[in-house]
CSV table of C-alpha atoms in Angstrom, one decimal:
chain,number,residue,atom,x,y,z
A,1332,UNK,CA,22.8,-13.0,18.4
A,1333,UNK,CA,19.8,-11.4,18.5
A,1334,UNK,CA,18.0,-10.0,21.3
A,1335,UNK,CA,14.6,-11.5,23.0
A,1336,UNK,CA,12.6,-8.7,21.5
A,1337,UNK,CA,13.8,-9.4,17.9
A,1338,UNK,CA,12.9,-12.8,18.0
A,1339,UNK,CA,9.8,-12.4,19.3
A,1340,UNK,CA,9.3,-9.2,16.4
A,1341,UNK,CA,10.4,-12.2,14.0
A,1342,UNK,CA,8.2,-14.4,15.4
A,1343,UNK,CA,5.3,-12.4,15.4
A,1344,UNK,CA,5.5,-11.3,11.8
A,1345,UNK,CA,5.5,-15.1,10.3
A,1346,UNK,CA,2.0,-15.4,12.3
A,1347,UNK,CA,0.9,-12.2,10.6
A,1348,UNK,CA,2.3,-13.4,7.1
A,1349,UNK,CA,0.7,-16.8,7.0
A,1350,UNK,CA,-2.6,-15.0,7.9
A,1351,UNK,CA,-2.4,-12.0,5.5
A,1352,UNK,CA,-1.1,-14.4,2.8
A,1353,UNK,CA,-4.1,-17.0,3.3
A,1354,UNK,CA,-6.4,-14.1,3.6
A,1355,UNK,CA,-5.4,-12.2,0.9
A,1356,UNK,CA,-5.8,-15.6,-1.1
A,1357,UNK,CA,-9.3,-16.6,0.2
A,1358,UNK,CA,-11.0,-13.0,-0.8
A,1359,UNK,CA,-10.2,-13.4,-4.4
A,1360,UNK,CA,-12.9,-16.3,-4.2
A,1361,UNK,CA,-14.9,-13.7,-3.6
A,1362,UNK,CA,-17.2,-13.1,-7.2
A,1363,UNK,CA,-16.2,-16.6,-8.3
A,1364,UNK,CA,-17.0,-19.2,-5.2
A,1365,UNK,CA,-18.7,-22.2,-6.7
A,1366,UNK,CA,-21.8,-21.1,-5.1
A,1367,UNK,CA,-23.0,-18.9,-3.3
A,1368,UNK,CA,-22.9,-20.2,0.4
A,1369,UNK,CA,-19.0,-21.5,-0.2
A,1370,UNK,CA,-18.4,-17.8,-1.3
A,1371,UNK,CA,-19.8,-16.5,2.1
A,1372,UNK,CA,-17.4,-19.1,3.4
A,1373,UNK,CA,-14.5,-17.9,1.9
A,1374,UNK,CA,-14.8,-14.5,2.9
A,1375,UNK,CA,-16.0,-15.2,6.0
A,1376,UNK,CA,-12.3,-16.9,6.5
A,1377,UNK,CA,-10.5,-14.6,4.8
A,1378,UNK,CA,-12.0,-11.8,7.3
A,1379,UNK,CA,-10.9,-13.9,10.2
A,1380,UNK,CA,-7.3,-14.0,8.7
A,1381,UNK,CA,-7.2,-10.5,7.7
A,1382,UNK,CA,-8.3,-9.6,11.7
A,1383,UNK,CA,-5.8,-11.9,13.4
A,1384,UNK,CA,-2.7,-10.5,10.9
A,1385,UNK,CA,-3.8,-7.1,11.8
A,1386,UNK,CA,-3.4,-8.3,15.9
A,1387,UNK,CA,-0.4,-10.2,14.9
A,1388,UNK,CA,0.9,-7.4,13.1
A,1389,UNK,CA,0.0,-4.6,16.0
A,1390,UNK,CA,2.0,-6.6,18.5
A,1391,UNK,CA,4.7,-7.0,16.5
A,1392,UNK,CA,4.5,-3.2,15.6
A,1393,UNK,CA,4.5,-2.5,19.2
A,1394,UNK,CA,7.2,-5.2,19.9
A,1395,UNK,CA,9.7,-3.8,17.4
A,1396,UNK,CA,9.3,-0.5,18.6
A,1397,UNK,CA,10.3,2.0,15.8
A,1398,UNK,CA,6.9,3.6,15.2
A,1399,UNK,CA,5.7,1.3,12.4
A,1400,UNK,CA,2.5,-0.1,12.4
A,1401,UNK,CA,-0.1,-2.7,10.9
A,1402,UNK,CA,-0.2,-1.3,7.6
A,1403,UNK,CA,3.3,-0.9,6.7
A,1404,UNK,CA,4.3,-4.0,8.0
A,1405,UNK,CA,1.4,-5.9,5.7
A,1406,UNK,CA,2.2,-3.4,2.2
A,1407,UNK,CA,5.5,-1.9,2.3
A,1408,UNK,CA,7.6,-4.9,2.7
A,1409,UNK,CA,9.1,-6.6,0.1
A,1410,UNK,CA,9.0,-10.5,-0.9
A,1411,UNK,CA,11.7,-11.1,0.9
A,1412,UNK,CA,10.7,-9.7,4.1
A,1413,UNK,CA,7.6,-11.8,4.3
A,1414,UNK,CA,8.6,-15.5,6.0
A,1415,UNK,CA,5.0,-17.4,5.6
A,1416,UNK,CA,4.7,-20.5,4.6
A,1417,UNK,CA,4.9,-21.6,0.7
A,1418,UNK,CA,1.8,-23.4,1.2
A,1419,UNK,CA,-0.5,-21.0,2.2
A,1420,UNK,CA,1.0,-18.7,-1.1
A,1421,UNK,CA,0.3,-21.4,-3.5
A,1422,UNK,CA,-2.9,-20.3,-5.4
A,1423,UNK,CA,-6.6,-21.6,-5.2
A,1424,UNK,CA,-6.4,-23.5,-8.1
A,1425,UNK,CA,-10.2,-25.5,-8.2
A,1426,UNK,CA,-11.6,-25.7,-5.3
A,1427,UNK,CA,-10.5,-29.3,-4.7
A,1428,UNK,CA,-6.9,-27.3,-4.6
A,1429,UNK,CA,-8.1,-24.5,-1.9
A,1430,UNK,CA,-10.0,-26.9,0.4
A,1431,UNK,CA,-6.5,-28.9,0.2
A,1432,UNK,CA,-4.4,-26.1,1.5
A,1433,UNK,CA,-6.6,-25.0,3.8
A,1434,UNK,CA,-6.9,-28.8,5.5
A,1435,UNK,CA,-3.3,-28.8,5.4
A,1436,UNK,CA,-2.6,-25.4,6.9
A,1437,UNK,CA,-5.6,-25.0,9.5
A,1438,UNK,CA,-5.0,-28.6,11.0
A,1439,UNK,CA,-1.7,-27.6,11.4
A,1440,UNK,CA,-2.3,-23.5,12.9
A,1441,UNK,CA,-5.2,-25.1,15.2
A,1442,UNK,CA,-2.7,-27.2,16.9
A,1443,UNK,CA,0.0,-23.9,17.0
A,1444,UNK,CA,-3.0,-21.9,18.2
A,1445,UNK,CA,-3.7,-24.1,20.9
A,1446,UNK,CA,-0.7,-24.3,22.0
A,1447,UNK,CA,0.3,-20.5,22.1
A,1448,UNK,CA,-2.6,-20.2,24.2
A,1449,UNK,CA,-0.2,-21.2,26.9
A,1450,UNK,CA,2.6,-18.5,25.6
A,1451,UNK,CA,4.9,-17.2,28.2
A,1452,UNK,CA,4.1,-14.0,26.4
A,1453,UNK,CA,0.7,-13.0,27.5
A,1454,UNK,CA,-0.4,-10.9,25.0
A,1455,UNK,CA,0.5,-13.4,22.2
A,1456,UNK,CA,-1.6,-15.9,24.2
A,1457,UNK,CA,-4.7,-13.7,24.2
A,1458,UNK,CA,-4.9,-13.5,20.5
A,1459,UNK,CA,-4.2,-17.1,19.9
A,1460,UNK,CA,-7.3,-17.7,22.4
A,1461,UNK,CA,-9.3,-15.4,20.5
A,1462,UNK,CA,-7.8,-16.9,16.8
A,1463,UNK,CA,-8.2,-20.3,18.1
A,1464,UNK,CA,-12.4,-20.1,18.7
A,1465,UNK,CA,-12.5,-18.9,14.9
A,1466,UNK,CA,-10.3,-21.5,13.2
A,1467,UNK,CA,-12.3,-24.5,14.9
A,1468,UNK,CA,-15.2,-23.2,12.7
A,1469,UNK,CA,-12.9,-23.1,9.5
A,1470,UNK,CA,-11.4,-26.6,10.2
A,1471,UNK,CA,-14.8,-28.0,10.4
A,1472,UNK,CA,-15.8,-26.9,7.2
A,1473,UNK,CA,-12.8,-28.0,5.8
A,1474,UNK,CA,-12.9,-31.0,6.9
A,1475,UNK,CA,-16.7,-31.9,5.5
A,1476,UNK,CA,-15.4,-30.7,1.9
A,1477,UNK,CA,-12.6,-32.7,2.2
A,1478,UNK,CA,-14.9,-35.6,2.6
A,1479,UNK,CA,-17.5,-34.9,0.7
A,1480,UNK,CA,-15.3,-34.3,-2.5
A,1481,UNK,CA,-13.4,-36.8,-1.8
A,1482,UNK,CA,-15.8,-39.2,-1.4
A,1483,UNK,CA,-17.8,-38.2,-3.7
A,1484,UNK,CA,-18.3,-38.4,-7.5
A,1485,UNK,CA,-15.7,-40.1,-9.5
A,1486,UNK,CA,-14.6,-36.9,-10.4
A,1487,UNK,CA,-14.5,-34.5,-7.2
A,1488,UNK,CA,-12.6,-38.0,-5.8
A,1489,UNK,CA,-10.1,-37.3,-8.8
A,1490,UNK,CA,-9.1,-33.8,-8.1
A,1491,UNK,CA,-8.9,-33.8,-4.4
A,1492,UNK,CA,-6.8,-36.7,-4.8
A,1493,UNK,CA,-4.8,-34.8,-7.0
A,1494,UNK,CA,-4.8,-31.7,-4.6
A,1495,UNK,CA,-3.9,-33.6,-1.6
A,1496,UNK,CA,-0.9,-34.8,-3.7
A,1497,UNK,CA,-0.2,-31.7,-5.3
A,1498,UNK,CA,0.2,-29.8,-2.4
A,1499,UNK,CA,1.7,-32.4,0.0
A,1500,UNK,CA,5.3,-31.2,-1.1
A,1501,UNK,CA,4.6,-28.0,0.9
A,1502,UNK,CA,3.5,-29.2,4.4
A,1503,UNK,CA,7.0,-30.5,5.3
A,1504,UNK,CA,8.4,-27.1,5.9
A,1505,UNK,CA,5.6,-26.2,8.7
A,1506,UNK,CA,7.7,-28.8,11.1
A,1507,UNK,CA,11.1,-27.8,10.5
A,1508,UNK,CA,12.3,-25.6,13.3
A,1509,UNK,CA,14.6,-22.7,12.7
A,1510,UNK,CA,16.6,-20.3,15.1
A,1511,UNK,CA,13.9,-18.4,15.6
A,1512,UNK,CA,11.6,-21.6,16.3
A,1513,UNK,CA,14.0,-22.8,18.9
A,1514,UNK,CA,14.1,-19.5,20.5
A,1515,UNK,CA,10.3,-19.5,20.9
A,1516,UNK,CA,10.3,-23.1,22.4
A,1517,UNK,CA,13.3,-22.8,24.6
A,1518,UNK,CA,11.5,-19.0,26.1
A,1519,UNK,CA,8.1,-20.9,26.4
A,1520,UNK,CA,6.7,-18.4,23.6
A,1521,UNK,CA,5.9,-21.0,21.2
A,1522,UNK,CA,5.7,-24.6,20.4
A,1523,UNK,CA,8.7,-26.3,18.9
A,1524,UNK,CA,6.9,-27.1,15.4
A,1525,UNK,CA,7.9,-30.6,15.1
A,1526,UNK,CA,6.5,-31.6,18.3
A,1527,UNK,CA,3.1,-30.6,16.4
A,1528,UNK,CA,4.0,-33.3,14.2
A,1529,UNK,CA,2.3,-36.2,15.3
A,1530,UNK,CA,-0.9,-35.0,16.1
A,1531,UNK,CA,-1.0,-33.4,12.7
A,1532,UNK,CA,-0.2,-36.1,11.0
A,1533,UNK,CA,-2.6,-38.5,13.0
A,1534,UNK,CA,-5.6,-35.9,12.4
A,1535,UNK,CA,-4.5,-36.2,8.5
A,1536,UNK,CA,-4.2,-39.6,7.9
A,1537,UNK,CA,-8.0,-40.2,9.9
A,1538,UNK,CA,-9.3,-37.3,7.3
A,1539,UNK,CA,-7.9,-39.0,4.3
A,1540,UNK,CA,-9.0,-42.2,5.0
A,1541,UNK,CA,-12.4,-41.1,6.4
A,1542,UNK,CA,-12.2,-39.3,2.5
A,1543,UNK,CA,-11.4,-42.5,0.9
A,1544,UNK,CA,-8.2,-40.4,-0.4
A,1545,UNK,CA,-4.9,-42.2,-0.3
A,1546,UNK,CA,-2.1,-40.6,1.6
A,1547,UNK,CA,0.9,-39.1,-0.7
A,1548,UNK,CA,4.2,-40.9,-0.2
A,1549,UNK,CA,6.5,-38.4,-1.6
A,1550,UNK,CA,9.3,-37.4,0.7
A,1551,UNK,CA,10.9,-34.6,-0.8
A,1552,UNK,CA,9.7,-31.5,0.6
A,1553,UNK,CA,9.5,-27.9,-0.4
A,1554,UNK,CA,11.1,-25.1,1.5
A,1555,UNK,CA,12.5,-21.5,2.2
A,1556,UNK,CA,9.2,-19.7,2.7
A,1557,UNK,CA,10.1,-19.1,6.4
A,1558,UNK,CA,13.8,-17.8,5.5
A,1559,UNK,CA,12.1,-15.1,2.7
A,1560,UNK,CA,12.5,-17.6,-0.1
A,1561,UNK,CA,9.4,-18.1,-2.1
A,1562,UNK,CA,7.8,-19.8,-4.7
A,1563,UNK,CA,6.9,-17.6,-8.1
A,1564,UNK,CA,3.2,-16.5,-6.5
A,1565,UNK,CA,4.1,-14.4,-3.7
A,1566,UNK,CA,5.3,-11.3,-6.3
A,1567,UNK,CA,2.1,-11.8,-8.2
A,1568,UNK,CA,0.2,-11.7,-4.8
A,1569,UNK,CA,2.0,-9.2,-3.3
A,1570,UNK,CA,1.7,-6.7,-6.5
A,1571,UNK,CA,-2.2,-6.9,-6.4
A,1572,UNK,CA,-2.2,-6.5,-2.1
A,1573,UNK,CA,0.0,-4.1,-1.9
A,1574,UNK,CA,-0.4,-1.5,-5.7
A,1575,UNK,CA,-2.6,1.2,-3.4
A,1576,UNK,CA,-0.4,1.9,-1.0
A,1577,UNK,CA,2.8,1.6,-3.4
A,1578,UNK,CA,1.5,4.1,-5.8
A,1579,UNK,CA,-0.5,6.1,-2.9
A,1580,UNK,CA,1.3,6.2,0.0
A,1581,UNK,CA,-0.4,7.0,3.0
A,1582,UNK,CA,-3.6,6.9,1.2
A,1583,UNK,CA,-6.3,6.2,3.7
A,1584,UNK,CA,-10.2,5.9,3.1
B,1268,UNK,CA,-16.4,-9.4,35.6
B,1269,UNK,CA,-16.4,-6.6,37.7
B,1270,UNK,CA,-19.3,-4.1,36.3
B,1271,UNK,CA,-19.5,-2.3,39.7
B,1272,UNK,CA,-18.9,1.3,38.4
B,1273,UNK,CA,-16.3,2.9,40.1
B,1274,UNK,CA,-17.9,6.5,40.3
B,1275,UNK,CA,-21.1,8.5,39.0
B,1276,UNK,CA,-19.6,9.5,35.9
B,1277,UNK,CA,-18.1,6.5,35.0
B,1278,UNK,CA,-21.5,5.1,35.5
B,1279,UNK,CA,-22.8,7.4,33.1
B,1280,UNK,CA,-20.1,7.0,30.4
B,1281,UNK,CA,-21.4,3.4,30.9
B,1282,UNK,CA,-25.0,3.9,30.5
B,1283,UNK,CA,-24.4,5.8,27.4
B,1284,UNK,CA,-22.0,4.1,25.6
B,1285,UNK,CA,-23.8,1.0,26.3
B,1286,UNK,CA,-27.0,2.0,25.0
B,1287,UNK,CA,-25.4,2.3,21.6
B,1288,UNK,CA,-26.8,0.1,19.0
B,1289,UNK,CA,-24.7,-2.8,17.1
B,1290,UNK,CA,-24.0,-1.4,13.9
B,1291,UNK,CA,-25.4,-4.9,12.0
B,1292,UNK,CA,-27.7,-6.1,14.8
B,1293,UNK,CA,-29.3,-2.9,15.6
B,1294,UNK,CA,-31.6,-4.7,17.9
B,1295,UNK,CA,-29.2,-5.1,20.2
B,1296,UNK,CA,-27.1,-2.3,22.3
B,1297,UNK,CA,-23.6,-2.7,22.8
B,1298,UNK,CA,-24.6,-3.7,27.0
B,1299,UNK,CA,-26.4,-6.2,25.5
B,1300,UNK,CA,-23.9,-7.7,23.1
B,1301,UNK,CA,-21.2,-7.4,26.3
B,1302,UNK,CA,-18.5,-5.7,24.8
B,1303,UNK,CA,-18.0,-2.8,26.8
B,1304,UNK,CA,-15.6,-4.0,29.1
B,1305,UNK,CA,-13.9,-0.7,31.2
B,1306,UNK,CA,-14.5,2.6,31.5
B,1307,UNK,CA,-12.0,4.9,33.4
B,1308,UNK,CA,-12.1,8.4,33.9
B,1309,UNK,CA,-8.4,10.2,35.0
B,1310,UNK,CA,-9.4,14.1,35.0
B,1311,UNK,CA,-11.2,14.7,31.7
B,1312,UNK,CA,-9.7,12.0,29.9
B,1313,UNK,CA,-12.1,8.9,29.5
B,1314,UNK,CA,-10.9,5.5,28.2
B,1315,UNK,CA,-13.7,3.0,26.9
B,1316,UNK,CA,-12.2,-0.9,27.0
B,1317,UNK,CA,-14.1,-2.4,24.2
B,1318,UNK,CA,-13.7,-6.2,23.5
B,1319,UNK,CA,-13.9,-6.8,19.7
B,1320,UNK,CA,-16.0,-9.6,18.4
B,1321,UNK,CA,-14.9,-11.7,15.5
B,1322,UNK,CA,-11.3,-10.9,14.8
B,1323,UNK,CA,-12.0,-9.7,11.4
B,1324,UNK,CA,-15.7,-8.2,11.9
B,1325,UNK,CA,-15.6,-4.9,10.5
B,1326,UNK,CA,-18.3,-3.5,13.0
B,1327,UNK,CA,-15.7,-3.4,15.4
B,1328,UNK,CA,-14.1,-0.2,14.5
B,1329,UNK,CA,-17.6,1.3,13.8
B,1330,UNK,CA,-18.2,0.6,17.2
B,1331,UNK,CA,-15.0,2.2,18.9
B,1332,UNK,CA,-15.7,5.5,16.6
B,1333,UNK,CA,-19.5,5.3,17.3
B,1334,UNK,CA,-18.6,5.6,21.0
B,1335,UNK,CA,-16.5,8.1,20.5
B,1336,UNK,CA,-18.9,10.5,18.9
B,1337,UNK,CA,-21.9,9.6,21.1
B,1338,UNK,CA,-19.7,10.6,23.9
B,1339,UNK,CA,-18.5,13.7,22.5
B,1340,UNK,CA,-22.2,15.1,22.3
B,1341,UNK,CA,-22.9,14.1,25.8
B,1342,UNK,CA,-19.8,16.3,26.3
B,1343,UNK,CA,-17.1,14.0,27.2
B,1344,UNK,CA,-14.5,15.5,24.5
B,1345,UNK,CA,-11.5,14.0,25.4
B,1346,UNK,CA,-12.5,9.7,25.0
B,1347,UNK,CA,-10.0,7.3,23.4
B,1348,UNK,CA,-10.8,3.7,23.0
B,1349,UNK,CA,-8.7,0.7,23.4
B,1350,UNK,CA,-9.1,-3.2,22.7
B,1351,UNK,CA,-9.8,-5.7,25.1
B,1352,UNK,CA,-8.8,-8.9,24.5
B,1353,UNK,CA,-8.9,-10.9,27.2
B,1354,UNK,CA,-11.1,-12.5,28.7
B,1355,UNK,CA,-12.0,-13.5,24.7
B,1356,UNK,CA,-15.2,-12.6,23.9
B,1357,UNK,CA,-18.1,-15.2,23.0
B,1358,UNK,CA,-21.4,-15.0,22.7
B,1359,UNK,CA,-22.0,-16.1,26.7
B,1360,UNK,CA,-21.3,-12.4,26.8
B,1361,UNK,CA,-24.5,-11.9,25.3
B,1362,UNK,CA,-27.0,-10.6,27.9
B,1363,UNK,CA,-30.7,-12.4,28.6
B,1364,UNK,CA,-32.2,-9.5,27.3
B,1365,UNK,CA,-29.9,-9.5,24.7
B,1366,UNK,CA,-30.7,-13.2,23.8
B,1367,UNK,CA,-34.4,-11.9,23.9
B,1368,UNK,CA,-34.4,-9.3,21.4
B,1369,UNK,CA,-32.4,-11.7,19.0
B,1370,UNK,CA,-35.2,-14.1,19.2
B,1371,UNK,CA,-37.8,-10.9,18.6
B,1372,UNK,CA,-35.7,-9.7,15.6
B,1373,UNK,CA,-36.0,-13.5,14.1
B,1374,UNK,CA,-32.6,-14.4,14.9
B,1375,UNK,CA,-32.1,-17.7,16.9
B,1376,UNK,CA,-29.6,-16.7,19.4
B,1377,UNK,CA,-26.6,-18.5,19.9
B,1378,UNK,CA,-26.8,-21.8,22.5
B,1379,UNK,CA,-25.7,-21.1,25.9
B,1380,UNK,CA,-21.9,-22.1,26.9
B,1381,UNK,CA,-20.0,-21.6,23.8
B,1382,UNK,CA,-16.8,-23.1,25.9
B,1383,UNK,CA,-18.4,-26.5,25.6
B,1384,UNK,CA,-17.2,-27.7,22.4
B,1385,UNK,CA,-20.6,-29.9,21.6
B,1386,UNK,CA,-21.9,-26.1,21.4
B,1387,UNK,CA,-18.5,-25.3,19.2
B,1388,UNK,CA,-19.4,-28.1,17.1
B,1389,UNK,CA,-23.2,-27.9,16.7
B,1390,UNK,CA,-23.3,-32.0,17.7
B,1391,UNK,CA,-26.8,-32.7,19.0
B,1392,UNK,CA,-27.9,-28.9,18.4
B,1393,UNK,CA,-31.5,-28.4,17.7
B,1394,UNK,CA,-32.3,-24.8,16.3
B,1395,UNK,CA,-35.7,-24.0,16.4
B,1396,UNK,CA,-37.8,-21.8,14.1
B,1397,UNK,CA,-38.1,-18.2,15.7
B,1398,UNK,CA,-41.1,-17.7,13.7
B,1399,UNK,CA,-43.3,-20.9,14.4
B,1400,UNK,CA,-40.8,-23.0,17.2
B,1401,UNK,CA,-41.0,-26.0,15.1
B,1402,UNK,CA,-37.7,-28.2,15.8
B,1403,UNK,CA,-37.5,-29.5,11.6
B,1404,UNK,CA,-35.2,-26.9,10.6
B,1405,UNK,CA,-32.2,-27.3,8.1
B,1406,UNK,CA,-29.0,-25.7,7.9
B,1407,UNK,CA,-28.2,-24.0,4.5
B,1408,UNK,CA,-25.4,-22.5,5.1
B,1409,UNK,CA,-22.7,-22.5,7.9
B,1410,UNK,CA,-21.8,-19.1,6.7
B,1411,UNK,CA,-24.3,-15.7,6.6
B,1412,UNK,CA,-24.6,-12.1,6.0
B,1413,UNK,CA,-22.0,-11.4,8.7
B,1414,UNK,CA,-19.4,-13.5,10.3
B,1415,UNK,CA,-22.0,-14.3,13.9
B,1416,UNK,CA,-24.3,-15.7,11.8
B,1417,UNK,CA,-25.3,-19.0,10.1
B,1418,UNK,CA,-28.3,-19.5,7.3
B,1419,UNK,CA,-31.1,-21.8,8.0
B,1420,UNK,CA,-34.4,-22.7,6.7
B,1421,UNK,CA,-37.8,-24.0,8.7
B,1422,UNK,CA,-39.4,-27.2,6.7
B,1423,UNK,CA,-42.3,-26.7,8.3
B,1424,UNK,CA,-43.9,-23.1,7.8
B,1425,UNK,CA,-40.7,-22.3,5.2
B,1426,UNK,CA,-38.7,-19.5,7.1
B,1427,UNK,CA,-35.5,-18.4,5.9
B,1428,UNK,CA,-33.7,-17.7,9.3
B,1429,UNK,CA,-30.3,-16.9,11.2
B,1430,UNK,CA,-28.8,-18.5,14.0
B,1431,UNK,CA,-26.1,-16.3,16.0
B,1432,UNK,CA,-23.2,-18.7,15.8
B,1433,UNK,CA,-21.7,-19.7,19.4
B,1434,UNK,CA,-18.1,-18.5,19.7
């Protein structure tokens, strides 16, 4: 058994991976955005999810205390340590593909946001108040692309279709609750994910249909990324995040 | 919000830590942007609660070392900083003046009551030009040059503008 203040240290950190991992992902748009103004976009996000890791990652620093802090809990773990999602590590792809993970992944962390505003542990439920105000902005946006490509051209309809079904495998895992889920519902920390469940899947199936996208059938769903057990990108990921403070540690600006 | 200062020197650590400008808005002083949220004084050691903007904006720690050094040559040498989270900021923090100076700078501040989710969600908003007040103004990007702001354009005498986004 583990004590209250491990859990919550676990808990912590998956917030912080999912938004290092999706931040880390959305700033290599940056030089190659489609144009210009989605460019500003994506690194607009990825500085939101970069600043809520780094408050996720403080607390749980300061929870777990044994002197670590922000920095070495974001580049001197290993793969294994990290427990984010798969989706949010599965790459950009086109753009139909990143506007697909993120739909997937911010309808979903709006509706965890929201309701870790109500946390038990108060200082968890400051950041989500603060995290929440940003995501809105990013869900919106998302949520125009997905329409707008997917009904669109012939074209932009055939790969967001293709990126909604791509990545469908990989939203199953955000509703499966683990022990450390359970603990953060049963102590009023967190939301027991598959409660979330409907709403998401409500505020999915209006989007898809609103984006005259059909909704993927498959069943079989991906998983692991919350037990350390990742699909092939989070090495590649984590080499090109983490190479300046593995080969100069300490090194500071 | 309490803003009563406690004592004369807290007062002053106040005044000059507020008049501080925002590193990317320098139009606007940190009293104006509302982010200086405490000051407290125990013998010579002076802690400045600062409330951060956008999670990720990197003026934030500009800011907390900015205050710092200002303070330091106005002789307070021993002045650490710390986060303030809650309440949230948003741009209701954002003083009249504040809003003023914006406008001035050619920057449409942000609408009033950012808790109201028509704000949130820009439904019925009408941004007017700062430079000629007409209402025909488009939206070219929801995203700017920093994370506060969005890009739009006048139709009518062709601005290229900002609007301070309501958080």
């Amino acid at each position: 058994m583990s004590t209250d203040n491990e859990q919550l240290f676990a808990y912590l950190l998956r917030l912080g991976d999912n938004a290092v991992i999706l931040g880390q992902q959305l700033g290599d748009w940056v030089g190659k955005g489609p144009e210009l103004e989605e460019e500003m976009a994506m690194a607009n996000f990825a500085l939101d999810y970069v600043g809520q890791a780094r408050m996720f990652y403080s607390l749980a620093a300061e929870v777990e205390g044994k002197g670590h802090n922000e920095d070495e809990l974001a580049f001197l773990r290993d793969g294994m340590d990290f427990h984010n999602f798969l989706l949010v590590e599965q790459p950009n792809g086109d753009f139909a593909t990143t506007i697909a993970r993120q739909f997937y992944f911010e309808t979903f962390y709006q509706l965890q946001l929201d309701a870790l505003a109500a946390s038990s542990e108060p200082r968890l439920a400051e950041i989500a108040i603060k995290a929440s105000k940003e995501i809105h902005y990013h869900v919106r946006h998302t949520r125009l692309w997905l329409v707008r490509l997917g009904d669109g051209t012939e074209e932009s309809h055939r790969r967001m279709q293709s990126a909604i079904d791509d990545l469908w495998r990989y939203t199953g895992e955000m509703f499966v609750a683990d022990e450390t889920d359970l603990w953060a519902a049963e102590s009023g920390t967190g939301p027991n994910p598959a409660e979330l469940h409907t709403d998401w899947s409500e505020l999915v199936m209006t989007t898809l249909t609103e984006a005259t996208l059909s909704q993927p059938e498959g069943e079989w769903m991906a998983s692991g990324g919350k037990q350390g057990i990742h699909s092939e990108h989070l090495g590649f990921l984590l080499a090109d995040m983490q190479f300046l403070q593995r080969a100069y540690p300490g090194a500071t600006w | 919000m309490n803003r009563s200062p406690h004592n004369p020197q807290e007062q002053a650590i106040r005044v000059i830590a507020g008049n501080i400008p925002d590193p990317e808005i320098p139009v606007l002083t940190l009293s104006d942007l509302g982010v200086i949220r405490s000051v407290s004084v125990d013998g010579n050691a002076v802690t400045v609660g600062i409330a951060p903007t956008y999670s990720g904006c990197p003026a934030t720690e500009y800011i907390e070392e900015s205050v710092i050094t200002e303070l330091q040559q106005n002789g307070f040498n021993n002045v650490k900083t710390e986060r303030v989270l809650t309440p949230a900021w948003t741009t209701d923090w954002i003083s009249e003046d504040g809003r003023r100076k914006l406008k001035e700078y050619g920057i449409v501040p942000p609408d009033k009551a950012a808790e109201s989710k028509r704000a949130l969600f820009n439904q019925g908003l009408q941004i007017a030009c700062p430079r000629c007040s007409s209402d025909k103004t488009t939206k070219v990007s929801e995203f700017g040059s920093t994370p506060c702001k969005s890009s739009y354009k006048c139709s009518d005498c062709l601005e290229p503008f900002e609007y301070f986004k309501c958080l």
